[in-house]
Short mmCIF file of C-alpha atoms in Angstrom, two decimals:
data_model
loop_
_atom_site.label_atom_id
_atom_site.label_comp_id
_atom_site.label_asym_id
_atom_site.label_seq_id
_atom_site.Cartn_x
_atom_site.Cartn_y
_atom_site.Cartn_z
CA MET A 21 25.19 56.00 143.41
CA SER A 22 25.06 53.48 140.59
CA ASN A 23 22.35 53.12 137.95
CA THR A 24 20.57 49.82 138.64
CA SER A 25 19.45 49.49 135.04
CA GLY A 26 22.97 49.71 133.81
CA SER A 27 22.17 52.54 131.34
CA SER A 28 24.38 55.63 130.94
CA THR A 29 21.63 58.23 130.74
CA PRO A 30 22.91 61.52 132.29
CA LEU A 31 21.12 62.97 135.27
CA ILE A 32 20.82 66.38 133.52
CA GLU A 33 19.77 66.33 129.85
CA ALA A 34 21.97 68.34 127.46
CA PRO A 35 20.27 71.06 125.32
CA SER A 36 18.96 69.93 121.97
CA ARG A 37 21.28 70.79 119.07
CA ARG A 38 18.29 72.15 117.08
CA ARG A 39 18.04 75.21 119.38
CA TRP A 40 21.35 76.75 118.22
CA PRO A 41 20.26 77.57 114.68
CA LEU A 42 17.20 79.36 116.07
CA LEU A 43 19.30 81.35 118.53
CA LEU A 44 21.81 82.21 115.85
CA ALA A 45 19.07 83.38 113.49
CA ALA A 46 17.63 85.62 116.19
CA LEU A 47 21.02 87.19 116.84
CA VAL A 48 21.55 87.82 113.13
CA ALA A 49 18.13 89.45 112.85
CA VAL A 50 18.91 91.78 115.72
CA ALA A 51 22.25 92.68 114.13
CA VAL A 52 20.58 93.45 110.82
CA VAL A 53 18.00 95.70 112.48
CA VAL A 54 20.65 97.55 114.47
CA GLY A 55 22.80 97.90 111.39
CA LEU A 56 19.88 99.23 109.37
CA VAL A 57 19.11 101.83 112.02
CA VAL A 58 22.74 102.96 112.03
CA VAL A 59 22.86 103.16 108.26
CA LEU A 60 19.63 105.11 108.04
CA THR A 61 20.63 107.53 110.78
CA GLY A 62 24.07 107.95 109.35
CA GLY A 63 22.54 108.57 105.92
CA ASP A 64 20.45 111.40 107.30
CA ASP A 65 23.51 112.98 108.88
CA GLU A 66 25.52 112.64 105.70
CA ALA A 67 22.70 114.10 103.60
CA ALA A 68 22.44 117.04 105.99
CA GLU A 69 26.18 117.60 105.77
CA ASP A 70 26.05 117.52 101.96
CA ARG A 71 23.43 120.29 101.74
CA ARG A 72 24.68 123.80 101.14
CA SER A 73 23.15 127.12 102.19
CA VAL A 74 23.40 130.38 100.24
CA ARG A 75 22.08 133.85 101.10
CA LEU A 76 21.12 135.68 97.91
CA GLY A 77 20.18 139.36 97.78
CA VAL A 78 17.73 140.54 95.10
CA VAL A 79 15.43 143.43 94.27
CA GLY A 80 11.95 141.99 93.77
CA ALA A 81 11.96 138.77 95.80
CA SER A 82 8.20 138.50 95.39
CA ASP A 83 8.57 137.68 91.69
CA PRO A 84 7.27 134.09 91.32
CA TYR A 85 10.31 132.77 89.46
CA TRP A 86 12.43 133.06 92.61
CA THR A 87 10.34 130.29 94.16
CA ASP A 88 10.99 128.15 91.09
CA PHE A 89 14.69 128.93 91.43
CA GLN A 90 14.74 127.96 95.12
CA GLU A 91 12.96 124.69 94.40
CA ALA A 92 15.32 123.80 91.55
CA ALA A 93 18.33 124.61 93.73
CA ALA A 94 16.93 122.57 96.63
CA ASP A 95 16.67 119.56 94.31
CA GLU A 96 20.43 119.87 93.81
CA GLY A 97 21.15 120.12 97.53
CA ILE A 98 21.40 123.92 97.76
CA ASP A 99 19.13 125.81 100.15
CA VAL A 100 18.83 129.38 98.89
CA GLU A 101 17.54 132.12 101.18
CA VAL A 102 16.36 135.02 99.03
CA ILE A 103 16.75 138.38 100.78
CA ASP A 104 14.71 141.27 99.37
CA PHE A 105 16.02 144.84 99.01
CA SER A 106 14.23 147.96 97.81
CA ASP A 107 17.32 150.17 97.71
CA TYR A 108 19.90 149.50 94.98
CA ASN A 109 22.66 150.84 97.21
CA GLN A 110 22.41 148.06 99.82
CA PRO A 111 23.02 144.63 98.19
CA ASN A 112 26.64 145.24 97.14
CA PRO A 113 27.93 146.34 100.56
CA ALA A 114 26.00 143.42 102.06
CA VAL A 115 27.95 140.97 99.87
CA SER A 116 31.24 142.74 100.54
CA GLU A 117 30.69 142.59 104.31
CA GLY A 118 29.66 138.92 104.24
CA GLU A 119 26.02 139.48 105.13
CA LEU A 120 25.13 137.96 101.75
CA ASP A 121 26.94 135.31 99.73
CA MET A 122 25.90 136.76 96.40
CA ASN A 123 23.40 139.15 94.83
CA GLN A 124 21.45 139.44 91.60
CA PHE A 125 19.93 142.82 90.85
CA GLN A 126 22.38 144.93 88.84
CA HIS A 127 24.03 145.28 85.47
CA ILE A 128 27.76 145.54 84.80
CA VAL A 129 27.81 149.34 84.59
CA PHE A 130 26.19 149.64 88.02
CA LEU A 131 28.69 147.19 89.53
CA ALA A 132 31.63 149.00 87.93
CA ASP A 133 30.44 152.31 89.34
CA TYR A 134 30.11 150.74 92.79
CA ASN A 135 33.52 149.04 92.70
CA VAL A 136 35.30 152.24 91.71
CA ALA A 137 33.45 154.44 94.20
CA ALA A 138 33.82 151.99 97.10
CA ASP A 139 37.28 150.71 96.14
CA ASP A 140 35.78 147.23 96.11
CA ASP A 141 36.22 144.21 93.85
CA LEU A 142 32.93 142.36 93.52
CA GLN A 143 32.86 140.21 90.40
CA PRO A 144 30.23 138.68 88.09
CA VAL A 145 29.87 134.89 88.06
CA GLY A 146 27.06 134.64 85.54
CA ALA A 147 24.57 136.58 83.44
CA THR A 148 20.80 136.62 83.75
CA ALA A 149 19.19 139.00 81.25
CA ILE A 150 19.23 142.42 79.66
CA TYR A 151 16.13 144.49 80.31
CA PRO A 152 15.12 147.49 78.22
CA LEU A 153 14.81 150.86 79.88
CA GLY A 154 11.51 152.54 79.02
CA LEU A 155 10.05 156.04 79.03
CA HIS A 156 6.55 156.06 80.54
CA SER A 157 3.83 158.68 80.92
CA LYS A 158 0.35 158.85 82.39
CA GLN A 159 -0.53 162.04 80.54
CA TYR A 160 0.72 161.50 77.01
CA ASP A 161 0.46 158.73 74.45
CA SER A 162 3.57 159.51 72.43
CA VAL A 163 6.90 161.27 72.68
CA GLU A 164 5.65 163.89 70.23
CA ASP A 165 2.76 164.77 72.54
CA ILE A 166 5.08 165.78 75.40
CA PRO A 167 5.13 169.60 75.35
CA ASP A 168 8.28 171.70 75.26
CA GLY A 169 9.42 172.74 78.72
CA ALA A 170 7.74 169.79 80.47
CA THR A 171 9.61 167.88 83.14
CA VAL A 172 10.81 164.29 82.69
CA ALA A 173 12.45 162.25 85.45
CA VAL A 174 15.40 159.87 85.25
CA PRO A 175 16.91 157.60 87.94
CA ASN A 176 19.46 159.32 90.17
CA ASP A 177 22.02 156.50 90.35
CA ALA A 178 24.93 157.16 87.99
CA SER A 179 24.73 154.13 85.70
CA ASN A 180 20.97 154.15 85.13
CA GLN A 181 20.90 157.92 84.84
CA ALA A 182 23.41 157.85 81.98
CA ARG A 183 21.44 155.13 80.20
CA ALA A 184 18.18 157.04 80.69
CA LEU A 185 19.65 160.27 79.34
CA VAL A 186 20.88 158.49 76.22
CA LEU A 187 17.36 157.10 75.79
CA LEU A 188 15.82 160.58 76.07
CA GLN A 189 18.29 161.83 73.49
CA SER A 190 17.41 158.97 71.15
CA ALA A 191 13.74 159.91 71.60
CA GLY A 192 14.50 163.50 70.57
CA LEU A 193 13.65 165.05 73.93
CA ILE A 194 17.13 166.27 74.93
CA GLU A 195 20.62 166.85 73.57
CA LEU A 196 23.75 165.75 75.39
CA THR A 197 26.92 167.77 74.96
CA SER A 198 29.06 164.63 74.99
CA GLY A 199 26.86 162.87 72.47
CA GLY A 200 25.85 160.39 75.17
CA THR A 201 28.06 157.95 77.08
CA ILE A 202 27.83 155.63 80.08
CA PHE A 203 29.06 158.60 82.12
CA SER A 204 26.47 161.18 81.04
CA ASP A 205 24.73 163.01 83.87
CA LEU A 206 22.44 166.00 84.28
CA ALA A 207 25.35 168.38 83.73
CA ASP A 208 25.72 166.88 80.25
CA VAL A 209 22.24 168.04 79.21
CA ASP A 210 22.31 170.95 76.74
CA GLU A 211 19.32 172.80 78.14
CA ALA A 212 19.13 175.30 75.27
CA ALA A 213 18.95 172.53 72.69
CA SER A 214 16.62 170.25 74.68
CA ARG A 215 12.83 170.10 74.48
CA VAL A 216 12.24 169.11 78.11
CA GLU A 217 13.70 169.70 81.54
CA VAL A 218 15.19 166.69 83.30
CA THR A 219 15.12 165.93 87.02
CA ALA A 220 16.71 163.02 88.88
CA LEU A 221 14.80 160.88 91.39
CA ASP A 222 15.48 157.69 93.27
CA ALA A 223 14.84 154.79 90.88
CA ALA A 224 11.99 153.54 93.07
CA LEU A 225 10.24 156.93 92.85
CA THR A 226 10.31 157.68 89.13
CA ALA A 227 7.19 155.62 88.42
CA THR A 228 5.26 156.69 91.51
CA SER A 229 5.88 160.34 90.63
CA LEU A 230 4.31 160.14 87.18
CA ASP A 231 1.17 161.98 88.32
CA ASP A 232 3.32 165.10 88.66
CA LEU A 233 5.53 164.59 85.62
CA ALA A 234 5.18 164.58 81.86
CA GLY A 235 7.14 161.35 81.80
CA ALA A 236 9.76 159.26 83.56
CA VAL A 237 12.32 156.65 82.64
CA VAL A 238 11.37 153.67 84.81
CA ASN A 239 13.66 150.79 85.66
CA ASN A 240 12.23 147.41 84.69
CA ASP A 241 11.93 146.32 88.35
CA PHE A 242 9.41 149.03 89.12
CA VAL A 243 7.16 149.03 86.04
CA GLU A 244 4.50 146.54 87.16
CA ARG A 245 4.74 147.52 90.81
CA ALA A 246 3.58 150.99 89.80
CA GLY A 247 0.66 149.59 87.81
CA LEU A 248 2.29 150.40 84.48
CA ASP A 249 2.32 148.25 81.36
CA PHE A 250 5.56 147.47 79.56
CA ASP A 251 3.80 147.77 76.21
CA ASP A 252 2.79 151.35 76.99
CA ALA A 253 6.36 152.67 77.03
CA LEU A 254 6.67 155.70 74.74
CA ALA A 255 10.26 154.76 73.91
CA GLN A 256 12.84 152.21 75.02
CA ASP A 257 16.41 151.21 74.25
CA ASP A 258 17.35 148.01 72.43
CA PRO A 259 18.56 145.27 74.80
CA ALA A 260 19.51 143.02 71.86
CA ASP A 261 22.17 145.47 70.63
CA PRO A 262 25.63 143.84 71.00
CA LYS A 263 26.87 147.13 72.47
CA ALA A 264 24.43 146.61 75.32
CA LEU A 265 26.63 144.00 77.09
CA PRO A 266 27.60 146.44 79.89
CA TYR A 267 23.90 146.49 80.76
CA ALA A 268 23.72 142.72 81.18
CA ASN A 269 22.32 141.83 84.60
CA ILE A 270 24.54 139.53 86.63
CA PHE A 271 25.08 137.43 89.73
CA ALA A 272 27.85 139.11 91.75
CA VAL A 273 30.12 137.70 94.47
CA ARG A 274 33.29 138.62 96.32
CA ALA A 275 36.42 138.29 94.17
CA ASP A 276 37.68 135.37 96.29
CA ASP A 277 34.47 133.45 95.54
CA VAL A 278 34.52 133.70 91.74
CA ASP A 279 35.44 130.03 91.34
CA ASP A 280 33.16 128.72 94.08
CA PRO A 281 31.45 125.64 92.57
CA THR A 282 28.19 126.21 94.45
CA TYR A 283 27.80 129.73 93.11
CA ARG A 284 28.63 128.60 89.58
CA GLU A 285 26.08 125.82 89.95
CA LEU A 286 23.40 128.30 91.00
CA VAL A 287 24.06 130.30 87.84
CA GLU A 288 23.58 127.14 85.76
CA ILE A 289 20.36 126.35 87.60
CA TYR A 290 19.05 129.86 86.86
CA GLN A 291 20.02 129.63 83.19
CA GLU A 292 18.86 126.04 82.61
CA THR A 293 15.60 125.87 84.58
CA GLN A 294 12.84 126.58 82.08
CA ALA A 295 10.36 127.70 84.73
CA VAL A 296 12.84 130.34 85.89
CA GLN A 297 13.61 131.55 82.37
CA ASP A 298 9.93 131.72 81.44
CA GLY A 299 9.14 133.46 84.72
CA VAL A 300 11.73 136.18 84.16
CA VAL A 301 10.38 136.89 80.69
CA GLU A 302 6.81 136.95 82.00
CA VAL A 303 7.61 139.35 84.84
CA SER A 304 9.40 141.64 82.38
CA GLY A 305 6.30 141.80 80.21
CA GLY A 306 8.05 139.81 77.52
CA THR A 307 10.85 142.35 77.19
CA ALA A 308 13.78 140.52 78.84
CA VAL A 309 16.49 139.09 76.62
CA MET A 310 17.84 136.04 78.46
CA LEU A 311 21.60 135.50 78.53
CA ASP A 312 24.16 132.78 79.15
CA THR A 313 27.20 134.96 78.42
CA PRO A 314 30.53 133.35 79.45
CA VAL A 315 31.85 134.61 82.77
CA GLU A 316 35.13 135.67 81.16
CA GLU A 317 33.29 138.08 78.85
CA LEU A 318 31.35 139.56 81.75
CA GLN A 319 34.52 140.09 83.77
CA ALA A 320 36.33 141.62 80.78
CA SER A 321 33.43 144.03 80.25
CA LEU A 322 33.52 144.95 83.95
CA ARG A 323 37.25 145.70 83.80
CA GLU A 324 36.77 147.87 80.72
CA VAL A 325 33.96 149.89 82.26
CA GLU A 326 35.92 150.27 85.52
CA ASP A 327 38.95 151.55 83.61
CA ASP A 328 36.78 154.01 81.70
CA THR A 329 35.16 155.14 84.95
CA ARG A 330 38.52 155.81 86.62
CA ALA A 331 39.76 157.66 83.56
CA ALA A 332 36.62 159.81 83.48
CA GLU A 333 37.11 160.71 87.15
CA GLN A 334 40.63 161.93 86.44
CA ASP A 335 39.55 164.23 83.61
#
């Protein structure tokens, strides 16, 4: 059919050109939103993948500075689960068997004794502090007041027992036939030349047994738990003595993990977080000497003590 007016107007009107920019803008907006959702979701996944988890065994997990340590580590992408132990004999086997990634509760002498006895090879990856070992009493106010023949307790684990016996000798309460070494034990006590009798108890029991004893050498971990005051110690050794390095407390890991960057980073966090450092000193009653000893020195000290321990066993 022809158009009687002679015009060429189409029967069906074509879409206006101005609609395409609007449609295109809508499509772009949708793409941006979808892309943003993908980026945000992907970012969460990547952040989750970047986080690291570490199981750390300690003695005294209730000490407030461990919370500060966990928070500082979390800020660096490391989630630290702090596992508490009351028995010194458990954290090392737990690391060796893979139940823990690392522990922090012992000094070098204790670790050396464990490695030699268990034929293991746990290694230090950083230092924390040296704590003095103190002689406490509920009955007497000075070493001189402790009567001859009274009973004094020392920890029964080998490393702390030797250190405690040397302390008692320095205080004039006993004499050691060897003169006092990191290997001294009850058999080394010269009973005839000593003022007091010495008995060995589990480290966790020395303080709680003070009602029945003239005195006891109490490990730093158990002083406040037993209601004792650090300042009331009748005698203590000197943690600032350079010869005290074997008694430096350490983070310990499996030998294969010595160079693990996450574990090294945790040591740095412990040593560089002021709240942690202040908290350790506060919990120790102001007695802790904080350390940042190079790992190589710690490992060299461990090897030396292990060699001496093996040699002593062969004698």
